[in-house]
Amino acid sequence: MIPAHFKSSVEFDSRHPEALAIYCSDGRFADSIEQLLQQHGFHFHDTINLPGGPGIFDSLTGTYVSAEVMRGCSNFLIQGHKIKSVFLLAHAGCGHYVQKYPGESAEKIREIQLKDMEYARKIILQTNTVEVRKYYVTPVDKHLVFELIP
Ligand SMILES: [Zn+2]
């Protein structure tokens, strides 16, 4: 039984991370995304997780929250925590996009996701000086493959 007062064994680091990852809420991706950021030298990072991830920056695509909320949250973290690198990640088979674009092919949905990530990148760079990387994530066999999008 979990006690009413739980004390984590993970050591708390009071410094803010220098990276922000914006990706889908889908929990199957979190551990691998953490590993990707560690490969980039970020041992911890801030996150914004909503279904569809970077797609929410586009008010035409977003459905759960407005694009303004997404912009406000990312600006708050980037400026308040002095973030240097932002990672935008979209994934194959994203339920948000499948629901939003019923009947569209996987290729067409990927195209929309890439367009949405580029839009999110531009919005972030309108008000911030940060490095922005875009990745498309695809399950291959039992692992996730991260494709850097130029
Ligand atoms: Zn998703």
Short mmCIF file of C-alpha atoms and ligand atoms in Angstrom, two decimals:
data_model
loop_
_atom_site.label_atom_id
_atom_site.label_comp_id
_atom_site.label_asym_id
_atom_site.label_seq_id
_atom_site.Cartn_x
_atom_site.Cartn_y
_atom_site.Cartn_z
CA MET A 1 0.00 0.00 0.00
CA ILE A 2 1.28 3.46 -0.90
CA PRO A 3 1.58 5.63 2.21
CA ALA A 4 -0.28 8.93 2.45
CA HIS A 5 3.05 10.77 2.45
CA PHE A 6 5.27 9.44 -0.30
CA LYS A 7 8.91 10.54 -0.47
CA SER A 8 10.56 9.98 -3.85
CA SER A 9 14.00 8.42 -3.94
CA VAL A 10 14.82 10.59 -6.99
CA GLU A 11 17.08 13.49 -6.04
CA PHE A 12 15.52 16.92 -6.68
CA ASP A 13 17.61 19.36 -8.72
CA SER A 14 16.51 22.95 -8.01
CA ARG A 15 17.98 24.26 -11.28
CA HIS A 16 15.62 24.65 -14.23
CA PRO A 17 16.30 22.54 -17.32
CA GLU A 18 17.63 24.27 -20.45
CA ALA A 19 15.45 22.25 -22.81
CA LEU A 20 11.72 22.14 -23.45
CA ALA A 21 10.07 19.20 -25.22
CA ILE A 22 6.61 19.70 -26.72
CA TYR A 23 4.95 16.44 -27.66
CA CYS A 24 1.79 14.37 -27.51
CA SER A 25 0.34 13.17 -24.21
CA ASP A 26 0.60 9.57 -25.42
CA GLY A 27 2.58 7.97 -22.61
CA ARG A 28 4.15 5.32 -24.83
CA PHE A 29 6.63 7.90 -26.13
CA ALA A 30 7.81 9.67 -22.96
CA ASP A 31 10.69 7.36 -21.97
CA SER A 32 12.21 7.30 -25.45
CA ILE A 33 11.86 11.08 -25.81
CA GLU A 34 13.68 11.47 -22.50
CA GLN A 35 16.43 9.26 -23.91
CA LEU A 36 16.63 11.38 -27.08
CA LEU A 37 17.06 14.55 -25.04
CA GLN A 38 19.74 12.87 -22.95
CA GLN A 39 21.57 12.10 -26.20
CA HIS A 40 21.53 15.86 -26.82
CA GLY A 41 23.05 16.46 -23.39
CA PHE A 42 19.87 17.40 -21.56
CA HIS A 43 19.57 15.19 -18.50
CA PHE A 44 16.19 16.65 -17.65
CA HIS A 45 13.76 18.91 -19.46
CA ASP A 46 10.51 20.83 -19.20
CA THR A 47 7.54 19.46 -21.10
CA ILE A 48 4.27 20.54 -22.59
CA ASN A 49 2.17 17.50 -23.28
CA LEU A 50 -1.19 17.72 -24.98
CA PRO A 51 -2.80 15.34 -27.46
CA GLY A 52 -1.30 16.23 -30.84
CA GLY A 53 1.70 18.02 -29.29
CA PRO A 54 3.03 20.81 -31.52
CA GLY A 55 -0.14 20.64 -33.63
CA ILE A 56 -1.97 22.63 -30.96
CA PHE A 57 -0.05 25.78 -31.97
CA ASP A 58 -2.22 25.91 -35.06
CA SER A 59 -5.70 27.05 -34.08
CA LEU A 60 -7.05 25.34 -37.20
CA THR A 61 -5.70 22.03 -35.95
CA GLY A 62 -6.03 22.39 -32.20
CA THR A 63 -9.23 21.28 -30.57
CA TYR A 64 -8.66 20.92 -26.81
CA VAL A 65 -7.06 24.28 -26.09
CA SER A 66 -6.61 27.44 -28.08
CA ALA A 67 -3.40 28.25 -29.89
CA GLU A 68 -3.07 31.25 -27.55
CA VAL A 69 -2.87 28.98 -24.50
CA MET A 70 -0.15 26.93 -26.22
CA ARG A 71 1.81 30.07 -27.10
CA GLY A 72 1.39 31.43 -23.58
CA CYS A 73 2.57 28.22 -21.94
CA SER A 74 5.62 27.85 -24.17
CA ASN A 75 6.60 31.52 -23.82
CA PHE A 76 6.25 31.25 -20.04
CA LEU A 77 8.58 28.25 -19.87
CA ILE A 78 11.09 29.49 -22.46
CA GLN A 79 11.41 32.95 -20.94
CA GLY A 80 10.87 32.11 -17.27
CA HIS A 81 13.17 29.10 -17.22
CA LYS A 82 15.65 30.53 -19.75
CA ILE A 83 15.21 27.60 -22.11
CA LYS A 84 17.88 27.33 -24.82
CA SER A 85 16.58 24.40 -26.90
CA VAL A 86 13.05 23.44 -27.86
CA PHE A 87 12.22 20.00 -29.21
CA LEU A 88 9.00 19.62 -31.20
CA LEU A 89 7.96 16.02 -31.69
CA ALA A 90 5.15 14.48 -33.70
CA HIS A 91 4.48 10.78 -33.90
CA ALA A 92 3.13 8.29 -36.42
CA GLY A 93 -0.37 7.03 -35.67
CA CYS A 94 -1.24 10.00 -33.44
CA GLY A 95 -4.84 9.61 -32.29
CA HIS A 96 -5.36 13.38 -32.25
CA TYR A 97 -4.69 13.60 -35.99
CA VAL A 98 -6.58 10.41 -36.82
CA GLN A 99 -9.66 11.86 -35.09
CA LYS A 100 -9.16 15.31 -36.60
CA TYR A 101 -8.68 14.04 -40.16
CA PRO A 102 -10.82 10.89 -40.44
CA GLY A 103 -10.18 8.83 -43.56
CA GLU A 104 -6.90 10.57 -44.42
CA SER A 105 -3.96 8.36 -45.33
CA ALA A 106 -1.02 7.98 -42.95
CA GLU A 107 1.16 9.80 -45.52
CA LYS A 108 -1.22 12.77 -45.71
CA ILE A 109 -1.46 12.96 -41.92
CA ARG A 110 2.33 12.91 -41.64
CA GLU A 111 2.44 15.78 -44.15
CA ILE A 112 -0.03 17.77 -42.00
CA GLN A 113 1.98 17.01 -38.84
CA LEU A 114 5.21 18.23 -40.46
CA LYS A 115 3.45 21.41 -41.59
CA ASP A 116 2.09 21.92 -38.06
CA MET A 117 5.55 21.45 -36.51
CA GLU A 118 7.02 24.02 -38.88
CA TYR A 119 4.21 26.41 -37.98
CA ALA A 120 4.89 25.85 -34.27
CA ARG A 121 8.62 26.49 -34.86
CA LYS A 122 7.84 29.83 -36.54
CA ILE A 123 5.46 30.88 -33.76
CA ILE A 124 8.07 30.07 -31.08
CA LEU A 125 10.78 31.97 -32.95
CA GLN A 126 8.54 35.04 -33.32
CA THR A 127 9.03 35.87 -29.65
CA ASN A 128 12.04 33.80 -28.55
CA THR A 129 15.68 33.28 -29.42
CA VAL A 130 16.08 29.54 -29.02
CA GLU A 131 17.25 26.56 -31.01
CA VAL A 132 14.26 24.56 -32.27
CA ARG A 133 14.56 20.95 -33.43
CA LYS A 134 11.76 18.99 -35.03
CA TYR A 135 11.49 15.23 -34.91
CA TYR A 136 9.05 12.75 -36.41
CA VAL A 137 8.78 9.62 -34.29
CA THR A 138 7.90 6.24 -35.74
CA PRO A 139 7.66 2.85 -34.04
CA VAL A 140 9.88 0.33 -35.84
CA ASP A 141 9.79 -3.20 -34.48
CA LYS A 142 9.89 -2.74 -30.71
CA HIS A 143 11.62 0.66 -30.65
CA LEU A 144 10.99 4.25 -31.62
CA VAL A 145 12.96 5.86 -34.43
CA PHE A 146 13.45 9.64 -34.33
CA GLU A 147 13.78 11.38 -37.70
CA LEU A 148 15.26 14.88 -37.54
CA ILE A 149 13.17 17.10 -39.79
CA PRO A 150 15.12 19.90 -41.51
ZN ZN B 1 -0.46 11.42 -30.29
#
